[in-house]
XYZ file of C-alpha atoms in Angstrom:
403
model
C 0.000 0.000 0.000
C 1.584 3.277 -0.724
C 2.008 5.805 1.961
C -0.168 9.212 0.892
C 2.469 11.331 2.908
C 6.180 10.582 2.853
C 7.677 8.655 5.263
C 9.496 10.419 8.266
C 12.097 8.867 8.470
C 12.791 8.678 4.230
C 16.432 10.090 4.032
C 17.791 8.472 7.312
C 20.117 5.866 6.852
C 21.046 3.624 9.461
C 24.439 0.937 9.647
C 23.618 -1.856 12.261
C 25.905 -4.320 13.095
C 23.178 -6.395 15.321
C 22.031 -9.532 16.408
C 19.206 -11.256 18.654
C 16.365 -9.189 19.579
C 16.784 -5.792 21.628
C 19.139 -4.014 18.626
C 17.059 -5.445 15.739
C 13.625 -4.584 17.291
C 15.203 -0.776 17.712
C 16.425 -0.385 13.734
C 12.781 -2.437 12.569
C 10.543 0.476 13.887
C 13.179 3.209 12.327
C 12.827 0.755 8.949
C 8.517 0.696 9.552
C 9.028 4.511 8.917
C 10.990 4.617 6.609
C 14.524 4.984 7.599
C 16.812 2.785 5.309
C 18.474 0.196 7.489
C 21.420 -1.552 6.283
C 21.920 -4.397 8.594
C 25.426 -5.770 8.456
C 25.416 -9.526 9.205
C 28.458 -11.854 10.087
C 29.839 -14.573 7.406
C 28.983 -17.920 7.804
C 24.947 -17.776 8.470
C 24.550 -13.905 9.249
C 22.277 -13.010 12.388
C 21.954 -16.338 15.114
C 18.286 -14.813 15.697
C 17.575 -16.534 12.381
C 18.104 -20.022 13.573
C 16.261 -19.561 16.480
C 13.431 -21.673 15.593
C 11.730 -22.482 11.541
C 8.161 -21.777 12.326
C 7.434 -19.455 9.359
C 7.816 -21.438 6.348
C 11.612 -22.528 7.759
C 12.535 -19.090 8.763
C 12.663 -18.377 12.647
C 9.667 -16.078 14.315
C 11.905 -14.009 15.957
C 13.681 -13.371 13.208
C 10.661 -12.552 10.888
C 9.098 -10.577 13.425
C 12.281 -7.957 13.670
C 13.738 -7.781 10.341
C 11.429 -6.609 7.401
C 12.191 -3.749 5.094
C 15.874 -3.853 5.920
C 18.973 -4.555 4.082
C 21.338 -7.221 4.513
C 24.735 -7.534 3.686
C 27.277 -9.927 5.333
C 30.476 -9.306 5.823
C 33.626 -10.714 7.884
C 34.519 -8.051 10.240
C 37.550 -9.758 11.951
C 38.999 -9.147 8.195
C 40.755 -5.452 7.216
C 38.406 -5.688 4.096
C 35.312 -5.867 6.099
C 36.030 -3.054 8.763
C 37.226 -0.594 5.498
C 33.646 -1.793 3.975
C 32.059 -0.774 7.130
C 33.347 2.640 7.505
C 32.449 3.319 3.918
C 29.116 2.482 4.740
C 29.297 4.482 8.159
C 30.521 7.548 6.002
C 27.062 7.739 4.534
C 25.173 7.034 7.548
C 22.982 9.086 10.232
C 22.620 6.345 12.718
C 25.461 3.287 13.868
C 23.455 0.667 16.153
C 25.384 -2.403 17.529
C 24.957 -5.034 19.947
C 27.938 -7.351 20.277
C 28.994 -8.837 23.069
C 31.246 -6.855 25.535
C 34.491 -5.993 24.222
C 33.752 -7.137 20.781
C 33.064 -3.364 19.263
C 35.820 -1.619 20.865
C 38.175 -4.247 19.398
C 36.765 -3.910 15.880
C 37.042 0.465 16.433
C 33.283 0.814 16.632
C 33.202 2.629 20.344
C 31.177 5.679 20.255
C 33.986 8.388 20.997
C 36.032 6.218 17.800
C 33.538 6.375 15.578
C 32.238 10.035 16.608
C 35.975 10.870 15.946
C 35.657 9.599 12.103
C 31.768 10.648 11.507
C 30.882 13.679 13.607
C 27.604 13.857 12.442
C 26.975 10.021 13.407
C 24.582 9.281 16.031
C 25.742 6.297 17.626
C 23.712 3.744 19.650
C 25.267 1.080 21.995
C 22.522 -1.556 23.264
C 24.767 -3.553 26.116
C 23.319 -5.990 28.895
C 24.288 -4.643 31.815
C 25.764 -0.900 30.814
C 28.209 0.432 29.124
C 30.415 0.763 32.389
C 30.340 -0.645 35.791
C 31.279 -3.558 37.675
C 29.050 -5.967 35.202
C 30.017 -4.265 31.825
C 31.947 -7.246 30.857
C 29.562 -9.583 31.138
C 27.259 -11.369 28.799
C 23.290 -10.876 29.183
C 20.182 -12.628 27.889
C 16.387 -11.610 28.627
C 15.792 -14.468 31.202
C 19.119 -13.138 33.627
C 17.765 -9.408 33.312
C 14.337 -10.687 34.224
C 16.124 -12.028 37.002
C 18.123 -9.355 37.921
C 15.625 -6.702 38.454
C 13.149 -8.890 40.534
C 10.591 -9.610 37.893
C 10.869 -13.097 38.382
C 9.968 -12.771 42.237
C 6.887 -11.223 41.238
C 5.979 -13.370 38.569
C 4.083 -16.692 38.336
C 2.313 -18.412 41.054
C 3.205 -18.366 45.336
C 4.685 -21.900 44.988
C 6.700 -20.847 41.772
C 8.751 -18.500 39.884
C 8.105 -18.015 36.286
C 9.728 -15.915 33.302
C 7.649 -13.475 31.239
C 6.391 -15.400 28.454
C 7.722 -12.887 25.820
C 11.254 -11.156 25.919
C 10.714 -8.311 27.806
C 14.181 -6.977 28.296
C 15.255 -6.846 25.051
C 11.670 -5.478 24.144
C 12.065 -2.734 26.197
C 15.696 -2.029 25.954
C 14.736 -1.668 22.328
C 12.088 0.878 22.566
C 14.301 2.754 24.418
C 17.257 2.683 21.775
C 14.536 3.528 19.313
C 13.287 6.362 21.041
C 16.756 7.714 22.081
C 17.926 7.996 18.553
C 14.825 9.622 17.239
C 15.562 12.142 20.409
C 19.199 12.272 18.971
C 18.289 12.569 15.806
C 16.019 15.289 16.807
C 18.934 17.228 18.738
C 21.173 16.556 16.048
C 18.998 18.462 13.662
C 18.449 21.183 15.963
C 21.958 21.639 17.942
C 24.417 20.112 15.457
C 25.244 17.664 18.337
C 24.821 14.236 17.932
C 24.810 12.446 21.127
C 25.283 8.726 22.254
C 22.518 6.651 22.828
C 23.680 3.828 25.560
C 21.098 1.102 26.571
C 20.889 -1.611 28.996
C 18.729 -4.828 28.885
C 19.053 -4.562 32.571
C 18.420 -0.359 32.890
C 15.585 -0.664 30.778
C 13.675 -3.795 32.552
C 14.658 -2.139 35.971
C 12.438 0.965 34.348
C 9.608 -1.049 33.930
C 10.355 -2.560 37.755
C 9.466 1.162 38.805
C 6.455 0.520 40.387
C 7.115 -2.798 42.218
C 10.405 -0.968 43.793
C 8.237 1.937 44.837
C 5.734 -0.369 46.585
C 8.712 -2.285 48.168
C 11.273 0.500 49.490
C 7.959 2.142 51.264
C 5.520 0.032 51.900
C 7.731 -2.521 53.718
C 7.398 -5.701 51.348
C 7.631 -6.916 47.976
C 4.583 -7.695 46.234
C 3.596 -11.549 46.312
C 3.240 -14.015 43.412
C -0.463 -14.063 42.621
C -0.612 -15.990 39.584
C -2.747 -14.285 37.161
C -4.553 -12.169 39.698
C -2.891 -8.110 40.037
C -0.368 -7.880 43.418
C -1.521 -4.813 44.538
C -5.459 -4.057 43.419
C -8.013 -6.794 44.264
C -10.345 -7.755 42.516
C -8.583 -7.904 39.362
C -7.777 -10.919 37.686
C -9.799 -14.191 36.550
C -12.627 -15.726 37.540
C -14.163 -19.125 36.647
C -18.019 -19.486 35.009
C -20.422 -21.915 35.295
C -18.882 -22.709 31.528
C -15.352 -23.615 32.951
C -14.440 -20.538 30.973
C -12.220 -17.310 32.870
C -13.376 -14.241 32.849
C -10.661 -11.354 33.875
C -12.094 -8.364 35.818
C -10.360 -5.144 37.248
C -12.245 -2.978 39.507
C -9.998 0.369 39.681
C -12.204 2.303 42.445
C -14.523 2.727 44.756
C -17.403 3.460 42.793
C -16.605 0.257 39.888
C -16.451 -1.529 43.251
C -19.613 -0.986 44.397
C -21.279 -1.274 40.926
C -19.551 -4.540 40.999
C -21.344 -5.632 44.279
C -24.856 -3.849 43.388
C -24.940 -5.012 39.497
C -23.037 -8.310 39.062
C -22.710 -10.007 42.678
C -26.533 -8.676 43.671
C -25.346 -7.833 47.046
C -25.000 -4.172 47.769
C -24.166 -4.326 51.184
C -21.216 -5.502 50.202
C -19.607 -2.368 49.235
C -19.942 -0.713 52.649
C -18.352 -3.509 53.981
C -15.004 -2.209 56.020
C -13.255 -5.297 55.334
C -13.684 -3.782 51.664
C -14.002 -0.299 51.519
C -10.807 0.870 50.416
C -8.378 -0.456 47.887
C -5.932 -1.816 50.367
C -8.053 -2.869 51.800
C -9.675 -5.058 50.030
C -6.160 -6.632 49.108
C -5.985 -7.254 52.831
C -8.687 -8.908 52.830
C -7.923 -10.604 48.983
C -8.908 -14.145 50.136
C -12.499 -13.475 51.429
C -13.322 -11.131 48.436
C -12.322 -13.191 45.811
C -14.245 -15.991 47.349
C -17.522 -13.524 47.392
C -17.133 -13.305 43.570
C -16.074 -16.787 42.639
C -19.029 -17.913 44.162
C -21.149 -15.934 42.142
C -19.592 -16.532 38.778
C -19.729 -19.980 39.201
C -23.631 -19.626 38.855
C -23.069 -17.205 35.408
C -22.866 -18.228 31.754
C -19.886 -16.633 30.335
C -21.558 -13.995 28.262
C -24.071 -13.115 30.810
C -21.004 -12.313 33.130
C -19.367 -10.626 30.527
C -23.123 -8.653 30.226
C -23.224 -7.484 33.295
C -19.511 -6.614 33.946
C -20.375 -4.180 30.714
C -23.604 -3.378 32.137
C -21.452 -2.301 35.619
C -18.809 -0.228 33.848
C -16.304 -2.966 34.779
C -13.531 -3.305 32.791
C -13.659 -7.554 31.540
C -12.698 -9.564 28.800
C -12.031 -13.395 28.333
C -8.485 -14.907 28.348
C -7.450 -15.611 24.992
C -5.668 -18.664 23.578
C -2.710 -17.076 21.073
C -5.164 -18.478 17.976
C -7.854 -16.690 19.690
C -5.622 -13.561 19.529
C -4.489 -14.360 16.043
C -8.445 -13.750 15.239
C -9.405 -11.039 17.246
C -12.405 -9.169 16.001
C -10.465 -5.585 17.133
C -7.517 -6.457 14.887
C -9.614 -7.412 11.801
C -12.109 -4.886 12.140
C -9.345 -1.809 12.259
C -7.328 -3.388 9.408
C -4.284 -3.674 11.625
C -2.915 -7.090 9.380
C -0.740 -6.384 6.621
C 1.560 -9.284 4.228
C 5.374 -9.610 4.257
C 6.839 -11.494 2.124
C 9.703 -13.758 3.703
C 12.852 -16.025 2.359
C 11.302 -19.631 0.872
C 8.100 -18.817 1.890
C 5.369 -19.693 -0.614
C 3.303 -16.637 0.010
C 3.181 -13.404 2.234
C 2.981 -14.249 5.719
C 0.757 -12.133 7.813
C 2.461 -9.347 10.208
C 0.619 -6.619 12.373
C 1.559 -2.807 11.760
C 3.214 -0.815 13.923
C 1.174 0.102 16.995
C 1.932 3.906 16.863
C -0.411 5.396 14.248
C 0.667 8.412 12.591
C -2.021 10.325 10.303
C -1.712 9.858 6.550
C 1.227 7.767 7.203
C 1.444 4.091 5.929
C 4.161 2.454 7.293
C 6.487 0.079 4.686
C 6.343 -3.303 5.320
C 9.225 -4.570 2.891
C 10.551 -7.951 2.670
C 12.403 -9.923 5.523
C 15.787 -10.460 3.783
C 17.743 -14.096 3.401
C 21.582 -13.761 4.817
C 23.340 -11.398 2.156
C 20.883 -10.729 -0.099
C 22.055 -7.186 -0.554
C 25.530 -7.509 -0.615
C 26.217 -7.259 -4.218
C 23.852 -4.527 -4.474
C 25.652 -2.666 -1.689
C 29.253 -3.449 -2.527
C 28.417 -2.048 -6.220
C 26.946 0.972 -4.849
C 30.629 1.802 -2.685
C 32.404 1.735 -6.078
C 33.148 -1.957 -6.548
C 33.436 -3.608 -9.450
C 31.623 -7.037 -10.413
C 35.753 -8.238 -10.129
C 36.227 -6.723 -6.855
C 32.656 -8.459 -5.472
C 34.183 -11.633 -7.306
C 36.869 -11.181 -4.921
C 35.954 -10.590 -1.801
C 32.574 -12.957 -2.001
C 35.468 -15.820 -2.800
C 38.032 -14.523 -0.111
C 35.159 -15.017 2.554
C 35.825 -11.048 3.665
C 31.463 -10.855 2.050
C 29.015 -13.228 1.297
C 25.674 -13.053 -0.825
C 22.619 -14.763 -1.187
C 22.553 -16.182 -4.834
C-alpha cells in the first residue's frame, strides 16, 4: 500500500551491526518509517536470531518478526576488508546501532567516541546488557538473567513458583528505548548540530519497567507476592471461573466500579460498605475473602451473561485468549491492523501486524524480511566496486551473498 504522505524517516540511513532481539527490534521500527536500514550480518549464516526456531515457512519467528524492510549484507569483520567496507558504509550514515557482546566493538574500532571521531555527524547507539560501564560491563546478558536481575521473576508466576515473562521483555524494552533515544538524537542533532550517544541496557531498561514494584517495596515494607494471574496490589482484578469452565478477567480500579460490581453483578449491595472492603488496600488485605464472594457468584453465570453485566457495571472484563484466539481477534480485523510480508522460501506473504503507533496519513512500509546477504552485491556495487572486486571478496570469505 503506498504511503499518501512521505515517510518520516525517508532520508535516514542507518548501519547496524546487530544480532538477537533488543538491537534489531530498535532499527525495525526506524525501517517501519521509513529509515533505510542496512543491517550488516556476520559470514557464515549472518544473524543467530535466524536459527532460532523455523516456524514461518523454515525461517525463525523471531527473526521474521524484527527484520522486514531492511537490508542485509554480510560481511567478515575480523577481516581489514570488512572493517574498510564498514566505515564506507558508516561515512554515509545518520545512525550506527550495535549489539555485540562486551568488548567485541571496541576491538573492531566501533566505540562511540572512535567512531564520533571519524563521523561527527553520526549518532551512535550502543545496546549492552548490563551498561556500558560498571562492575558488570563485561559480562554477557540474555532476557531471562535481566528478568532475574531486576526482581521480575519474584513477582511473577504463582506463590509456589517463579516463572519468566512469556515474551522477551528486556530486550523489548531495551529496544524501545534505543529507538526512542535515537529519534531524540536525531532530533537534537537536527536542531543543535550535536549528535549524542545513545547507551542502553537490557538490565536499565527492565529495571524501568520494575518502577512501580520498587516503589511499593522501598515504602511500603514488602515486595509484592506471586499471585498468579490475579494483580499484586489491586483486588479484585484478575480471573474468575463461570459456570462454563471458561475465565473471565475483571479489574475494579475504584470505589465506585467496586460498588457497581457488588450492586450489578454479585446482587449484594451491602457488600460495598463492607469495612473489610471499603478501600483499595483494603480489600487486598482482605484478597482471600473477596475473591471468594465473587467466585461464588460466577460460578452460577454463563460466560456472556457475566461478561453482560460486567459491561452493564462499567467494569472493565474480557475473556483470556488462547494465542489463535488472539491471532483472530475481532479488534484487529475490524481496524485493518494485518498487513503481508513477504519472507525467504516462503510460498506466500505471511501475515504481520503494523506498527502500533499510528501516525495520520502515514502508511508504514512493510518490505521484505531479507535471506543472509541478499544485498551484498547490491551494496558493494553501490561503494564503487566492481563485479571483479565483489568476485573477490565474495570468494576470499571477507562478504558473502545470497545467490
Amino acid at each position: 500500500m503506498t504511503s499518501p504522505l512521505p515517510l518520516p524517516l525517508a532520508g535516514v540511513t542507518v548501519v547496524s551491526v546487530e544480532q538477537a532481539v533488543a538491537a534489531p527490534y530498535a532499527t525495525r521500527q526506524l525501517a517501519d518509517l521509513g529509515a533505510r536500514v542496512i543491517k550488516v550480518e556476520r559470514t557464515g549464516g549472518g544473524d543467530f536470531a535466524r536459527r532460532y526456531d523455523t516456524a514461518v515457512h523454515g525461517q525463525a519467528s523471531y527473526f521474521v518478526w524484527l527484520n522486514r524492510s531492511k537490508e542485509s549484507v554480510c560481511l567478515d569483520l575480523k577481516s581489514p576488508e570488512g572493517r574498510e567496507i564498514l566505515e564506507e558504509l558508516l561515512t554515509g550514515a545518520d545512525v550506527f546501532v550495535q549489539n555485540l557482546a562486551p568488548g567485541a566493538a571496541d576491538r573492531l574500532g566501533l566505540d562511540p567516541e572512535g567512531l564520533q571521531a571519524r563521523h561527527p555527524s553520526l549518532v551512535p547507539c550502543r545496546v549492552t546488557g548490563w551498561g556500558a560501564s560498571g562492575p558488570w560491563s563485561d559480562r554477557k546478558a540474555y532476557d531471562l538473567l535481566a528478568q532475574c536481575q531486576t526482581g521480575l521473576l519474584s513477582i511473577t508466576g504463582t506463590p509456589e513458583q517463579a516463572v519468566r515473562s512469556g515474551i522477551s521483555v528486556a530486550d523489548i524494552a531495551a529496544g524501545m528505548y534505543a529507538y526512542s533515544g535515537i529519534l531524540t538524537a536525531l532530533y537534537t542533532r537536527a536542531t543543535t548540530g550535536r549528535a549524542p550517544t545513545v547507551d542502553v541496557s537490557l538490565f536499565e531498561a527492565l529495571a524501568e519497567w520494575m518502577g512501580q514494584p520498587a516503589l511499593y517495596t522501598e515504602y511500603g515494607g514488602t515486595p509484592p507476592p506471586r499471585v498468579g494471574a490475579r494483580h499484586a496490589t489491586i483486588a479484585p482484578y484478575g480471573p474468575f471461573t463461570t459456570a462454563e469452565g471458561k475465565d473471565v478477567l475483571l479489574s475494579v480500579q475504584n470505589e465506585r466500579e467496586w460498588a457497581a460490581l457488588c450492586t450489578v453483578v454479585l446482587g449484594t449491595p451491602e457488600l460495598a460498605v463492607d469495612p473489610r472492603f471499603a478501600t483499595g488496600p483494603d480489600r487486598v488485605a482482605h484478597r482471600e475473602a473477596l475473591e471468594a464472594r465473587v467466585a461464588e457468584r460466577f460460578a452460577t453465570l454463563a460466560t456472556e451473561e457475566a461478561l453482560e453485566l460486567l459491561t452493564d457495571a462499567g467494569v472493565a472484563a474480557a475473556g483470556v485468549n488462547s494465542v489463535p484466539e488472539f491471532l483472530d481477534h475481532p479488534v484487529l480485523a475490524e481496524r485493518d491492523r494485518w498487513r503481508r510480508v513477504e519472507v525467504p522460501g516462503a510460498p506466500t506473504p505471511v501475515r504481520a501486524l503494523l506498527p502500533p503507533a499510528d501516525l495520520a496519513g502515514v502508511e508504514p512500509r512493510m518490505d521484505p524480511v531479507p535471506a543472509a546477504g541478499a544485498h551484498t552485491r547490491a551494496i558493494l556495487a553501490s561503494l564503487g566496486r566492481t563485479p571483479g572486486e565483489i568476485a573477490r571478496l565474495l570468494s576470499a570469505g571477507v562478504a558473502e551473498a545470497d545467490d
